[in-house]
């Protein structure tokens, strides 16, 4: 009978030990499942962050390109003369055009006068030739 009790106690101890291991394993399994869920959530969050950062990077590249274009245009514009200088140059050019047109008009009038004088002279020479021819 003592042997049976000892065997029973040994069996009960083994069963209790196995039950304890079962509960420990269940807790570990629950811990690892929770840990896996947390890791999966973090992976999803990192994926969303990565997508957001890619979008931000694309926008930053566009902004940088636009800023560079703006700076290049500003350099080109700054190399041009100021509006006042440009308007002054236009006014000077317009004045030169008026002077040239005035000179052209004066020269045209002078050429026209000289042409009339030349025609008159030619007419007088012909009249004189006719008179000389009639006097002979």
PDB file of C-alpha atoms in Angstrom:
ATOM      1  CA  UNK A   1       0.000   0.000   0.000  1.00  0.00           C
ATOM      2  CA  UNK A   2       2.804   2.427   0.662  1.00  0.00           C
ATOM      3  CA  UNK A   3       4.192   1.675  -2.719  1.00  0.00           C
ATOM      4  CA  UNK A   4       0.889   2.484  -4.300  1.00  0.00           C
ATOM      5  CA  UNK A   5       0.676   5.724  -2.330  1.00  0.00           C
ATOM      6  CA  UNK A   6       4.229   6.594  -3.286  1.00  0.00           C
ATOM      7  CA  UNK A   7       3.450   5.768  -6.913  1.00  0.00           C
ATOM      8  CA  UNK A   8       0.241   7.774  -6.668  1.00  0.00           C
ATOM      9  CA  UNK A   9       2.078  10.727  -5.143  1.00  0.00           C
ATOM     10  CA  UNK A  10       4.740  10.418  -7.814  1.00  0.00           C
ATOM     11  CA  UNK A  11       2.042  10.251 -10.476  1.00  0.00           C
ATOM     12  CA  UNK A  12       0.188  13.211  -8.915  1.00  0.00           C
ATOM     13  CA  UNK A  13       3.442  15.163  -8.750  1.00  0.00           C
ATOM     14  CA  UNK A  14       4.101  14.368 -12.429  1.00  0.00           C
ATOM     15  CA  UNK A  15       0.553  15.410 -13.352  1.00  0.00           C
ATOM     16  CA  UNK A  16       0.898  18.653 -11.361  1.00  0.00           C
ATOM     17  CA  UNK A  17       4.261  19.270 -12.960  1.00  0.00           C
ATOM     18  CA  UNK A  18       2.835  18.684 -16.440  1.00  0.00           C
ATOM     19  CA  UNK A  19      -0.148  20.897 -15.632  1.00  0.00           C
ATOM     20  CA  UNK A  20       2.242  23.593 -14.459  1.00  0.00           C
ATOM     21  CA  UNK A  21       4.265  23.245 -17.684  1.00  0.00           C
ATOM     22  CA  UNK A  22       1.046  23.364 -19.673  1.00  0.00           C
ATOM     23  CA  UNK A  23       0.068  26.668 -18.058  1.00  0.00           C
ATOM     24  CA  UNK A  24       3.593  28.060 -18.466  1.00  0.00           C
ATOM     25  CA  UNK A  25       3.583  27.048 -22.140  1.00  0.00           C
ATOM     26  CA  UNK A  26       0.130  28.606 -22.633  1.00  0.00           C
ATOM     27  CA  UNK A  27       1.366  31.871 -21.083  1.00  0.00           C
ATOM     28  CA  UNK A  28       4.471  31.806 -23.258  1.00  0.00           C
ATOM     29  CA  UNK A  29       2.363  31.082 -26.329  1.00  0.00           C
ATOM     30  CA  UNK A  30       0.015  33.976 -25.431  1.00  0.00           C
ATOM     31  CA  UNK A  31       3.073  36.221 -24.820  1.00  0.00           C
ATOM     32  CA  UNK A  32       4.571  35.311 -28.202  1.00  0.00           C
ATOM     33  CA  UNK A  33       1.219  35.725 -29.979  1.00  0.00           C
ATOM     34  CA  UNK A  34       0.824  39.171 -28.395  1.00  0.00           C
ATOM     35  CA  UNK A  35       4.414  39.963 -29.313  1.00  0.00           C
ATOM     36  CA  UNK A  36       3.780  38.822 -32.921  1.00  0.00           C
ATOM     37  CA  UNK A  37       0.647  41.024 -33.083  1.00  0.00           C
ATOM     38  CA  UNK A  38       2.639  43.979 -31.767  1.00  0.00           C
ATOM     39  CA  UNK A  39       5.417  43.352 -34.319  1.00  0.00           C
ATOM     40  CA  UNK A  40       2.831  43.065 -37.131  1.00  0.00           C
ATOM     41  CA  UNK A  41       1.268  46.371 -36.054  1.00  0.00           C
ATOM     42  CA  UNK A  42       4.676  48.033 -35.930  1.00  0.00           C
ATOM     43  CA  UNK A  43       5.496  46.672 -39.404  1.00  0.00           C
ATOM     44  CA  UNK A  44       2.211  48.127 -40.731  1.00  0.00           C
ATOM     45  CA  UNK A  45       2.938  51.437 -39.011  1.00  0.00           C
ATOM     46  CA  UNK A  46       6.466  51.521 -40.433  1.00  0.00           C
ATOM     47  CA  UNK A  47       5.002  50.756 -43.884  1.00  0.00           C
ATOM     48  CA  UNK A  48       2.572  53.671 -43.560  1.00  0.00           C
ATOM     49  CA  UNK A  49       5.398  55.915 -42.313  1.00  0.00           C
ATOM     50  CA  UNK A  50       7.527  54.816 -45.255  1.00  0.00           C
ATOM     51  CA  UNK A  51       4.734  55.629 -47.726  1.00  0.00           C
ATOM     52  CA  UNK A  52       4.210  59.027 -46.070  1.00  0.00           C
ATOM     53  CA  UNK A  53       7.948  59.761 -46.140  1.00  0.00           C
ATOM     54  CA  UNK A  54       8.168  58.764 -49.820  1.00  0.00           C
ATOM     55  CA  UNK A  55       5.370  61.208 -50.576  1.00  0.00           C
ATOM     56  CA  UNK A  56       7.079  63.938 -48.537  1.00  0.00           C
ATOM     57  CA  UNK A  57      10.354  63.235 -50.319  1.00  0.00           C
ATOM     58  CA  UNK A  58       8.671  63.564 -53.699  1.00  0.00           C
ATOM     59  CA  UNK A  59       7.103  66.856 -52.638  1.00  0.00           C
ATOM     60  CA  UNK A  60      10.428  68.086 -51.257  1.00  0.00           C
ATOM     61  CA  UNK A  61      12.138  67.238 -54.555  1.00  0.00           C
ATOM     62  CA  UNK A  62       9.480  69.168 -56.494  1.00  0.00           C
ATOM     63  CA  UNK A  63       9.833  72.146 -54.132  1.00  0.00           C
ATOM     64  CA  UNK A  64      13.616  72.036 -54.451  1.00  0.00           C
ATOM     65  CA  UNK A  65      13.367  71.942 -58.240  1.00  0.00           C
ATOM     66  CA  UNK A  66      10.922  74.855 -58.239  1.00  0.00           C
ATOM     67  CA  UNK A  67      13.192  76.813 -55.892  1.00  0.00           C
ATOM     68  CA  UNK A  68      16.190  76.184 -58.158  1.00  0.00           C
ATOM     69  CA  UNK A  69      14.161  77.291 -61.196  1.00  0.00           C
ATOM     70  CA  UNK A  70      13.084  80.408 -59.319  1.00  0.00           C
ATOM     71  CA  UNK A  71      16.682  81.197 -58.356  1.00  0.00           C
ATOM     72  CA  UNK A  72      17.845  80.700 -61.956  1.00  0.00           C
ATOM     73  CA  UNK A  73      15.113  83.020 -63.244  1.00  0.00           C
ATOM     74  CA  UNK A  74      16.027  85.551 -60.568  1.00  0.00           C
ATOM     75  CA  UNK A  75      19.687  85.458 -61.684  1.00  0.00           C
ATOM     76  CA  UNK A  76      18.667  86.017 -65.311  1.00  0.00           C
ATOM     77  CA  UNK A  77      16.307  88.838 -64.354  1.00  0.00           C
ATOM     78  CA  UNK A  78      18.934  90.465 -62.145  1.00  0.00           C
ATOM     79  CA  UNK A  79      21.364  90.490 -65.078  1.00  0.00           C
ATOM     80  CA  UNK A  80      18.907  92.543 -67.136  1.00  0.00           C
ATOM     81  CA  UNK A  81      18.968  96.323 -66.853  1.00  0.00           C
ATOM     82  CA  UNK A  82      16.524  97.904 -64.450  1.00  0.00           C
ATOM     83  CA  UNK A  83      13.179  99.142 -65.704  1.00  0.00           C
ATOM     84  CA  UNK A  84      14.384 102.764 -65.396  1.00  0.00           C
ATOM     85  CA  UNK A  85      17.540 102.021 -67.373  1.00  0.00           C
ATOM     86  CA  UNK A  86      15.506 100.154 -69.986  1.00  0.00           C
ATOM     87  CA  UNK A  87      12.968 102.979 -70.319  1.00  0.00           C
ATOM     88  CA  UNK A  88      15.825 105.508 -70.532  1.00  0.00           C
ATOM     89  CA  UNK A  89      17.421 103.470 -73.324  1.00  0.00           C
ATOM     90  CA  UNK A  90      14.068 103.303 -75.144  1.00  0.00           C
ATOM     91  CA  UNK A  91      13.661 107.065 -74.815  1.00  0.00           C
ATOM     92  CA  UNK A  92      17.205 107.623 -76.125  1.00  0.00           C
ATOM     93  CA  UNK A  93      16.567 105.272 -79.055  1.00  0.00           C
ATOM     94  CA  UNK A  94      13.267 106.993 -79.846  1.00  0.00           C
ATOM     95  CA  UNK A  95      15.046 110.366 -79.771  1.00  0.00           C
ATOM     96  CA  UNK A  96      17.702 109.025 -82.143  1.00  0.00           C
ATOM     97  CA  UNK A  97      14.953 107.767 -84.468  1.00  0.00           C
ATOM     98  CA  UNK A  98      13.271 111.193 -84.444  1.00  0.00           C
ATOM     99  CA  UNK A  99      16.611 112.888 -85.183  1.00  0.00           C
ATOM    100  CA  UNK A 100      17.328 110.466 -88.035  1.00  0.00           C
ATOM    101  CA  UNK A 101      13.818 110.953 -89.444  1.00  0.00           C
ATOM    102  CA  UNK A 102      14.209 114.724 -89.183  1.00  0.00           C
ATOM    103  CA  UNK A 103      17.579 114.551 -90.932  1.00  0.00           C
ATOM    104  CA  UNK A 104      16.057 112.245 -93.549  1.00  0.00           C
ATOM    105  CA  UNK A 105      13.238 114.723 -94.147  1.00  0.00           C
ATOM    106  CA  UNK A 106      15.736 117.614 -94.451  1.00  0.00           C
ATOM    107  CA  UNK A 107      17.900 115.634 -96.865  1.00  0.00           C
ATOM    108  CA  UNK A 108      14.848 114.589 -98.884  1.00  0.00           C
ATOM    109  CA  UNK A 109      13.759 118.211 -99.145  1.00  0.00           C
ATOM    110  CA  UNK A 110      17.277 119.278-100.161  1.00  0.00           C
ATOM    111  CA  UNK A 111      17.463 116.533-102.796  1.00  0.00           C
ATOM    112  CA  UNK A 112      14.058 117.558-104.088  1.00  0.00           C
ATOM    113  CA  UNK A 113      15.140 121.247-104.289  1.00  0.00           C
ATOM    114  CA  UNK A 114      18.366 120.306-106.024  1.00  0.00           C
ATOM    115  CA  UNK A 115      16.479 118.039-108.422  1.00  0.00           C
ATOM    116  CA  UNK A 116      14.128 120.927-109.287  1.00  0.00           C
ATOM    117  CA  UNK A 117      17.101 123.248-109.765  1.00  0.00           C
ATOM    118  CA  UNK A 118      18.761 120.631-111.965  1.00  0.00           C
ATOM    119  CA  UNK A 119      15.587 120.253-114.043  1.00  0.00           C
ATOM    120  CA  UNK A 120      15.353 124.036-114.314  1.00  0.00           C
ATOM    121  CA  UNK A 121      18.998 124.200-115.330  1.00  0.00           C
ATOM    122  CA  UNK A 122      18.506 121.467-117.936  1.00  0.00           C
ATOM    123  CA  UNK A 123      15.437 123.295-119.238  1.00  0.00           C
ATOM    124  CA  UNK A 124      17.366 126.559-119.394  1.00  0.00           C
ATOM    125  CA  UNK A 125      20.270 124.867-121.197  1.00  0.00           C
ATOM    126  CA  UNK A 126      17.844 123.408-123.763  1.00  0.00           C
ATOM    127  CA  UNK A 127      16.162 126.776-124.184  1.00  0.00           C
ATOM    128  CA  UNK A 128      19.559 128.381-124.587  1.00  0.00           C
ATOM    129  CA  UNK A 129      20.567 125.749-127.154  1.00  0.00           C
ATOM    130  CA  UNK A 130      17.367 126.380-129.021  1.00  0.00           C
ATOM    131  CA  UNK A 131      17.972 130.167-128.940  1.00  0.00           C
ATOM    132  CA  UNK A 132      21.568 129.752-130.069  1.00  0.00           C
ATOM    133  CA  UNK A 133      20.416 127.425-132.791  1.00  0.00           C
ATOM    134  CA  UNK A 134      17.834 129.949-133.975  1.00  0.00           C
ATOM    135  CA  UNK A 135      20.349 132.821-133.939  1.00  0.00           C
ATOM    136  CA  UNK A 136      22.638 131.047-136.308  1.00  0.00           C
TER     137      UNK A 136
END
